[in-house]
Short mmCIF file of C-alpha atoms in Angstrom, two decimals:
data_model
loop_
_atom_site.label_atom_id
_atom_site.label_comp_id
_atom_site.label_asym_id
_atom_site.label_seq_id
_atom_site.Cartn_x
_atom_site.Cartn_y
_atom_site.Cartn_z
CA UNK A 1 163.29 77.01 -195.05
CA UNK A 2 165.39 75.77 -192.01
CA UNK A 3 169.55 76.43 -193.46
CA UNK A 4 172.04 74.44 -191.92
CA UNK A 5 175.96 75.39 -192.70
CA UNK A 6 178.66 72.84 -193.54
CA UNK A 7 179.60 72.00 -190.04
CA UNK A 8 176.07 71.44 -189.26
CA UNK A 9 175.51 74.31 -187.22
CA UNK A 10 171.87 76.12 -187.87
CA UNK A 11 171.56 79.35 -189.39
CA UNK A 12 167.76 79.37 -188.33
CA UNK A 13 164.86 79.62 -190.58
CA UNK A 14 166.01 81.90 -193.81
CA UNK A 15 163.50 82.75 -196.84
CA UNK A 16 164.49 80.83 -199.90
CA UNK A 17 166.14 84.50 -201.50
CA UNK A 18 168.22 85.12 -198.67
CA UNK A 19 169.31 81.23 -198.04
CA UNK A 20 170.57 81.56 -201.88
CA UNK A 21 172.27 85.41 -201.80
CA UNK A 22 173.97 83.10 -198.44
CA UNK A 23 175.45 80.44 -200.66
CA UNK A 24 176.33 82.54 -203.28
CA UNK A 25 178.32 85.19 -200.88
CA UNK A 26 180.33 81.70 -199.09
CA UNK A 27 180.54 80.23 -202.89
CA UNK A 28 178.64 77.59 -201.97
CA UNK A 29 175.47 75.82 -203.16
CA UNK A 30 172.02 75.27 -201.07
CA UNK A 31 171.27 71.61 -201.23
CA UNK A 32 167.82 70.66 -199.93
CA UNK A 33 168.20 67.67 -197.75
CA UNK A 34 164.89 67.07 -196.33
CA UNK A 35 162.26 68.28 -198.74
CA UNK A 36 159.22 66.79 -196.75
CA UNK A 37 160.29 68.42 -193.83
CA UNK A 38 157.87 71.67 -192.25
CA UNK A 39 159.76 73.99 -192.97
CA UNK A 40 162.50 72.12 -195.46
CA UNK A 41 165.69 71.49 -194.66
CA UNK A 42 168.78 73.35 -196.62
CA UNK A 43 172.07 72.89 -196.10
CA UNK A 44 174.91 75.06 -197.42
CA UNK A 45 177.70 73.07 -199.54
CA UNK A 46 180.04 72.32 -202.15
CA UNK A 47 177.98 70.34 -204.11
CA UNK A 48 180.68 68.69 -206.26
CA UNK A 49 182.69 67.61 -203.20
CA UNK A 50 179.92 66.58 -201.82
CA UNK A 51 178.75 64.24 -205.19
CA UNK A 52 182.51 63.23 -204.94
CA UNK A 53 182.33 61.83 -201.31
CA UNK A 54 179.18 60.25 -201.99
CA UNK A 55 180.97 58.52 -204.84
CA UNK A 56 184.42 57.50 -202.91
CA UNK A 57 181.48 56.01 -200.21
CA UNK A 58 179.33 54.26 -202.56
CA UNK A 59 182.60 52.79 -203.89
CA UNK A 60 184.31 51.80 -201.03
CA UNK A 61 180.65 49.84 -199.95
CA UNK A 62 180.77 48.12 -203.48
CA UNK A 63 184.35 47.02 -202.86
CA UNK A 64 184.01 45.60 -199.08
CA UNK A 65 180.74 43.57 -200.20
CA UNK A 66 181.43 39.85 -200.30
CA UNK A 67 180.16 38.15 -203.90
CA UNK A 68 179.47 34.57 -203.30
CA UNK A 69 180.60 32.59 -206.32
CA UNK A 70 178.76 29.08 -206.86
CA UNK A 71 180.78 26.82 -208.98
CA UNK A 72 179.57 23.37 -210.25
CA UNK A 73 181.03 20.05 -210.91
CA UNK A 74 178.24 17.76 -213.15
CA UNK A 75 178.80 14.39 -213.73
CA UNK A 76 176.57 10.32 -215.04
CA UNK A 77 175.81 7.80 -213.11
CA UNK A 78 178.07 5.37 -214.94
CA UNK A 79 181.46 7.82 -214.34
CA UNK A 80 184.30 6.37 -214.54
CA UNK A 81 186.74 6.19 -211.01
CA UNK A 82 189.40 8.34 -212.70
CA UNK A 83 187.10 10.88 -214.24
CA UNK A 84 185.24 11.02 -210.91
CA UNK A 85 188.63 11.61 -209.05
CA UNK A 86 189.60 14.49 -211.18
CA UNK A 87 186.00 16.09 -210.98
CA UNK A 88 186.65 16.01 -207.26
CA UNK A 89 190.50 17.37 -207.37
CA UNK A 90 188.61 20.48 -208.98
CA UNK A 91 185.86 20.82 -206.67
CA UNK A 92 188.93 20.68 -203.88
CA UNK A 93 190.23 23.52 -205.62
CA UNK A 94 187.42 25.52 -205.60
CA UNK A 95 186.84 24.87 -202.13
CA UNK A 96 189.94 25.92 -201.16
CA UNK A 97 189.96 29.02 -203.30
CA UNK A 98 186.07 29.87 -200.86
CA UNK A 99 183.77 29.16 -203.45
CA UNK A 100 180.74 26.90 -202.88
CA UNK A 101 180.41 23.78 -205.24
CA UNK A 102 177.34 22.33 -206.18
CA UNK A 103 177.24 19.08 -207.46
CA UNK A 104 174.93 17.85 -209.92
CA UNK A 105 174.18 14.09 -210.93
CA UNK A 106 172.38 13.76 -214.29
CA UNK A 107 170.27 10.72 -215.44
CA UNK A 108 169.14 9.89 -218.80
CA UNK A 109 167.37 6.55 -219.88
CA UNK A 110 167.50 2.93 -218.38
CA UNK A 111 169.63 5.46 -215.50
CA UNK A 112 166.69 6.62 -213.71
CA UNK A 113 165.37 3.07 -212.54
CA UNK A 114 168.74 2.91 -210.52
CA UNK A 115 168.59 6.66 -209.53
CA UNK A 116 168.84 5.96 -205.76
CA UNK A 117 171.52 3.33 -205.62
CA UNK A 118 173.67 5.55 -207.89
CA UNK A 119 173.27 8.35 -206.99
CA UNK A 120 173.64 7.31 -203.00
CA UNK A 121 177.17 5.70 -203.74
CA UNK A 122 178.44 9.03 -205.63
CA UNK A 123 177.05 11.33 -202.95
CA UNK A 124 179.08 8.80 -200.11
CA UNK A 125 182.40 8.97 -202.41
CA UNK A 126 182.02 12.73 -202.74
CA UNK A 127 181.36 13.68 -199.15
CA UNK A 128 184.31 11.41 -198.33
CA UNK A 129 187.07 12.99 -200.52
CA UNK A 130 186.01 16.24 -199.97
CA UNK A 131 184.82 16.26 -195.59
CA UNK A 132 187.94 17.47 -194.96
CA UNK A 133 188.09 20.73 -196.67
CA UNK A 134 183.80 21.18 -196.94
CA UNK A 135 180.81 20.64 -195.44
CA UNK A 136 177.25 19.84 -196.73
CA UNK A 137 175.18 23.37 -197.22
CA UNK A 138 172.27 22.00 -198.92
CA UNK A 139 171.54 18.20 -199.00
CA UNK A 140 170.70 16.01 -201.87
CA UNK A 141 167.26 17.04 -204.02
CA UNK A 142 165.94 15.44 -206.58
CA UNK A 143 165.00 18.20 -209.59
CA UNK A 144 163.61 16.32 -212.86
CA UNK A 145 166.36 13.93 -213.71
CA UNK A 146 168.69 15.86 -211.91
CA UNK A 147 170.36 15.21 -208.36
CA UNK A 148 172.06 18.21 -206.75
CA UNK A 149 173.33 18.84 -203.69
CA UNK A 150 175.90 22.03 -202.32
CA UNK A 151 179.02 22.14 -200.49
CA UNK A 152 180.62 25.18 -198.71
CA UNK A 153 184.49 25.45 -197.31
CA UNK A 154 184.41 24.45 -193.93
CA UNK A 155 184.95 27.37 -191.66
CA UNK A 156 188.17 27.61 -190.48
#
């Protein structure tokens, strides 16, 4: 097997006996790092400093990824114009705060044969409280009896 010391400089190719009486004389353990390798490669380290700097890494990645938060913000047809206004104040604070908000218009009954007048008119007062602060990620879809459409903080 091909041993490689700490520093990464090669110690050639060592039989598997002498690679370990190696280790053991430096206190020090023979990881095999590349076991598909002809001949393998060994390399001689502290293995629990080693599992600890793998786990300070593997943190630090977890803590500099970004984690995209969707809120949403349902309302009728038939919503009143101060309920509607303080739906929107909250979907301005979520905005603000970087989330995305995704809006969702839901229809029941005699609602759906006025689906597209409706649900145009609260899509227009939406995008004009809130098209100063967001912008449109995903337009308006129809799903079932449900309208939805996304908006993300504008980019600053």
């Amino acid at each position: 097997m091909r041993v490689i010391e700490e520093n990464g400089n090669s110690l050639g190719i060592l039989k598997k006996d002498e690679a370990l009486k190696l280790a053991d004389s430096r206190n020090l353990d023979l990881v095999e790092i590349s076991p598909n390798a002809k001949p393998p490669v060994c390399k001689l380290l502290d293995y629990g400093k080693f599992k600890y700097e793998q786990l300070k890494k593997d943190k630090q990645a977890r803590k500099n990824q970004i984690i995209i938060v969707v809120k949403e913000v349902q309302f009728r047809p038939n919503i009143d114009k101060h309920d509607l206004g303080i739906k929107l104040n909250h979907a301005r604070e979520f905005l603000e705060k970087g989330f995305k908000v995704r809006f969702a218009i839901k229809f029941r009954g005699r609602e759906l044969e006025y689906k597209e007048i409706k649900s145009k008119v609260l899509i227009d007062e939406t995008m004009k409280a809130l098209s100063d602060i967001g912008e449109i990620e995903s337009p308006p879809a129809t799903e079932d009896r449900t309208i939805i459409f996304q908006m993300q903080p504008r980019k600053k």
